[in-house]
Amino acid sequence: MKHKLAFLLAVFAATVLLLAVQKPVFLAWYAVGRGFTAADWWQVVRHGLALDMTVAGYVTALPVLVVLLSLWVRLPERPMRWLLTGYFIAVSVVVAAIFAVDLALYEHWGFRVDGTILIYLADPREAMASVDFWLGVRQTLLFALYAAAMGWVYSRVVRLFDGEPLRWRAALPWSAGVLLLAGLDFLAIRGGLGASVANVSKVCFSSEMLLNHAAINPVFSFLSTLGEQTDYAAEYPFFDGRIRAQKFDAVRGNRPGTQPAERLLRTARPNVAVIILESFGRTVMDAETEGEPVMPCMQRLKEQGIWFENFFANSFRTDRGEVAILSGFPAQTRISVMKLPGKSRSLPSMARSLGREGYRTRFVYGGDLNFTDQASYMYATGWQQLFWQKDFDFDTPPADWGYDDRVMCEWFGEQVVRWSAEGEPFLAGLLTLSSHPPFDVPYAKFGDRMFNATAFADECVGRMIERWKASPAWDDLLVVLVADHSVAYPPSLAYNEPLRHRIPMIWTGGALATPPRTVEEYASQIDLCATLLGQLGVPHDDFDYSKDIFDPALPKFAYYTFNDGFGVVDALGRALYDAATGQAAPGSDPRLEETGRTLLQTTYVDIGCR
């Protein structure tokens, strides 16, 4: 039996080792002379092991089944070893081919190979016409050497295979043992026990994207995107290309001829803290239980700062809301661009724009930033430092989604004060999590679990802001409080109703020069980037969809999406459209329906071009 177990362990270990070797080869190809240290190279290999083990898990799956069968049935060793050798030769050829092609393409594409390559292989003659002869020779040699090395290692591993069955009394317990190994293999494939499954964010660890890219396993990158060859531009063909472009020019945020925005700040380059509030719906904010407000801190801050009365989320999911807030990019109906790293990396970004102006950019989350590829998106769009659950070791244990808001707001509050004292301008982001189901919080104020968790988060954020007010950091600080999305409360509220997507946004902080006020203009999360950058005097020409709320020349409306549909609302009306049926809701304003069609189609055309 020891030979059977040794065979399985050797298959997995050998595959991980053979895949890990790709990292130093990639770095030698692209990172030499870039100033990276030996420690950087080691970090690439160490972090990359997560996806190497995922691919190794897939490779090991078939041998696990063969060994399980061999416990009960005699499998002649010579034929089985030939069959296993053929399997591993196929694995070696596929892995070596992907790696050789990826190593050549990265110089031109700037990202690891993915399913996009299949588009260009549709015409082999055209694809080969663009390949330099000596480049082809070099990569063919690399492919042959790597495949041969893998084949040689696997040929040694195959010698460990034992096809002799066990007596049934021994086969039963050992079958349970092999099934346990199969479970561990599945965990490797899945990427662990956490909420996030295997994705490229698992290996991202640096603000230097070359190091993150070096850590990505190209086999995983390719295989995980095979099903993503969607013709996004054809998803919503409402208008022909020329008409759509004309209509978009009328509603775009960065169109020519816009007027200077009203100035709200007393300093040109304040420190900025953007607090993204999990599920802080407007309906919950305004709710009371026996005369007790659910969010007293938000109600108080509303009166003390700049309150945006008609502000809307762009989606019902955190990942889509984050992209809308931080990149000014509209949410999608059936996909999440954050989960498409090859496309999300090219989005404009609040962090990237401020980084160009000398800001330090940091993002904090008490949970797992691997979830929905957040870490990959954050690093790729200019966040220089990420702090999340793996970086903390607090005395209190994490809840289902991570460390609760009390712990994180205390830590983040202290960090903002410390960063302010350093004298270097910064953008700091925080995503809260306690107001997310299952609403497990160390707090007991309301019997309703959602109200209780939201009240807890509200209190934690309020206490953090009071901490800032009492510190020197307040004088030069702009705080933006904005929800990631709304919540289905009350339960009778339809999924597509504007009120369902209405959320709070409050600006506060000592950097504000204006007295408390209410902004009545209609806007949504995608408008935050242009509005904030406009106040800081930072160019935002690359934000096509983001409208400066304080620019009187731009149209004032809020746009949001739901599953296969959209809503648009302004001061004069609303439009709700269901793309699955091709019907607008009764009473929809044709003018706003056209705006929604234009934005939905343009969003998907844009994604298709990235």
CSV table of N, CA, C and O in Angstrom, one decimal, residues 4 7-8 11-12 56-70 84 87-88 161 178 185:
chain,number,residue,atom,x,y,z
A,4,LYS,N,1.4,2.7,-3.4
A,4,LYS,CA,0.2,3.4,-3.9
A,4,LYS,C,0.2,4.8,-3.4
A,4,LYS,O,0.0,5.8,-4.1
A,7,PHE,N,3.0,6.9,-4.8
A,7,PHE,CA,2.7,7.3,-6.1
A,7,PHE,C,1.8,8.5,-6.2
A,7,PHE,O,2.2,9.5,-6.9
A,8,LEU,N,0.7,8.6,-5.4
A,8,LEU,CA,-0.2,9.7,-5.4
A,8,LEU,C,0.6,11.0,-4.9
A,8,LEU,O,0.5,12.1,-5.5
A,11,VAL,N,3.0,12.2,-7.5
A,11,VAL,CA,2.4,12.9,-8.6
A,11,VAL,C,2.1,14.3,-8.3
A,11,VAL,O,2.4,15.3,-9.0
A,12,PHE,N,1.5,14.5,-7.1
A,12,PHE,CA,1.1,15.9,-6.7
A,12,PHE,C,2.3,16.8,-6.5
A,12,PHE,O,2.4,17.9,-7.0
A,56,ALA,N,-2.1,21.2,-9.9
A,56,ALA,CA,-1.6,19.9,-9.5
A,56,ALA,C,-2.8,19.0,-9.1
A,56,ALA,O,-2.8,17.8,-9.3
A,57,GLY,N,-3.8,19.7,-8.4
A,57,GLY,CA,-4.9,18.9,-8.0
A,57,GLY,C,-5.7,18.3,-9.2
A,57,GLY,O,-6.2,17.2,-9.1
A,58,TYR,N,-5.8,19.1,-10.2
A,58,TYR,CA,-6.5,18.6,-11.4
A,58,TYR,C,-5.7,17.4,-12.0
A,58,TYR,O,-6.3,16.4,-12.5
A,59,VAL,N,-4.4,17.6,-12.1
A,59,VAL,CA,-3.5,16.6,-12.7
A,59,VAL,C,-3.6,15.3,-11.9
A,59,VAL,O,-3.6,14.2,-12.4
A,60,THR,N,-3.7,15.4,-10.6
A,60,THR,CA,-3.7,14.2,-9.7
A,60,THR,C,-5.1,13.5,-9.6
A,60,THR,O,-5.1,12.4,-9.1
A,61,ALA,N,-6.1,14.2,-10.1
A,61,ALA,CA,-7.5,13.6,-9.9
A,61,ALA,C,-7.6,12.2,-10.6
A,61,ALA,O,-8.1,11.3,-10.0
A,62,LEU,N,-7.1,12.0,-11.8
A,62,LEU,CA,-7.2,10.7,-12.5
A,62,LEU,C,-6.3,9.7,-11.8
A,62,LEU,O,-6.8,8.6,-11.5
A,63,PRO,N,-5.1,9.9,-11.4
A,63,PRO,CA,-4.3,8.9,-10.6
A,63,PRO,C,-5.0,8.5,-9.3
A,63,PRO,O,-4.9,7.4,-8.9
A,64,VAL,N,-5.7,9.4,-8.7
A,64,VAL,CA,-6.4,9.1,-7.4
A,64,VAL,C,-7.5,8.0,-7.8
A,64,VAL,O,-7.6,7.0,-7.0
A,65,LEU,N,-8.2,8.2,-8.8
A,65,LEU,CA,-9.3,7.3,-9.2
A,65,LEU,C,-8.6,5.9,-9.6
A,65,LEU,O,-9.2,4.8,-9.2
A,66,VAL,N,-7.5,5.9,-10.3
A,66,VAL,CA,-6.8,4.7,-10.7
A,66,VAL,C,-6.4,3.9,-9.4
A,66,VAL,O,-6.6,2.7,-9.3
A,67,VAL,N,-5.8,4.6,-8.5
A,67,VAL,CA,-5.3,4.0,-7.2
A,67,VAL,C,-6.5,3.4,-6.5
A,67,VAL,O,-6.4,2.3,-5.9
A,68,LEU,N,-7.6,4.2,-6.4
A,68,LEU,CA,-8.8,3.7,-5.7
A,68,LEU,C,-9.3,2.4,-6.3
A,68,LEU,O,-9.6,1.4,-5.6
A,69,LEU,N,-9.3,2.3,-7.6
A,69,LEU,CA,-9.7,1.1,-8.3
A,69,LEU,C,-8.8,0.0,-8.1
A,69,LEU,O,-9.2,-1.2,-7.9
A,70,SER,N,-7.5,0.3,-8.0
A,70,SER,CA,-6.4,-0.8,-7.8
A,70,SER,C,-6.5,-1.4,-6.5
A,70,SER,O,-5.9,-2.5,-6.2
A,84,LEU,N,-0.6,5.3,-17.9
A,84,LEU,CA,-0.3,6.5,-17.1
A,84,LEU,C,0.8,7.3,-17.7
A,84,LEU,O,0.8,8.6,-17.7
A,87,TYR,N,-0.8,9.4,-20.3
A,87,TYR,CA,-1.5,10.5,-19.6
A,87,TYR,C,-0.5,11.7,-19.2
A,87,TYR,O,-0.8,12.8,-19.5
A,88,PHE,N,0.6,11.3,-18.6
A,88,PHE,CA,1.5,12.3,-18.2
A,88,PHE,C,2.2,13.0,-19.3
A,88,PHE,O,2.6,14.2,-19.2
A,161,PHE,N,4.0,3.2,-9.3
A,161,PHE,CA,2.6,2.6,-9.3
A,161,PHE,C,2.6,1.1,-9.0
A,161,PHE,O,3.4,0.4,-9.5
A,178,VAL,N,-7.9,6.7,0.9
A,178,VAL,CA,-7.7,7.3,-0.5
A,178,VAL,C,-8.8,8.3,-0.7
A,178,VAL,O,-8.5,9.3,-1.4
A,185,ASP,N,-7.3,16.6,-2.3
A,185,ASP,CA,-7.1,17.0,-3.7
A,185,ASP,C,-8.1,17.9,-4.2
A,185,ASP,O,-7.8,18.9,-4.9
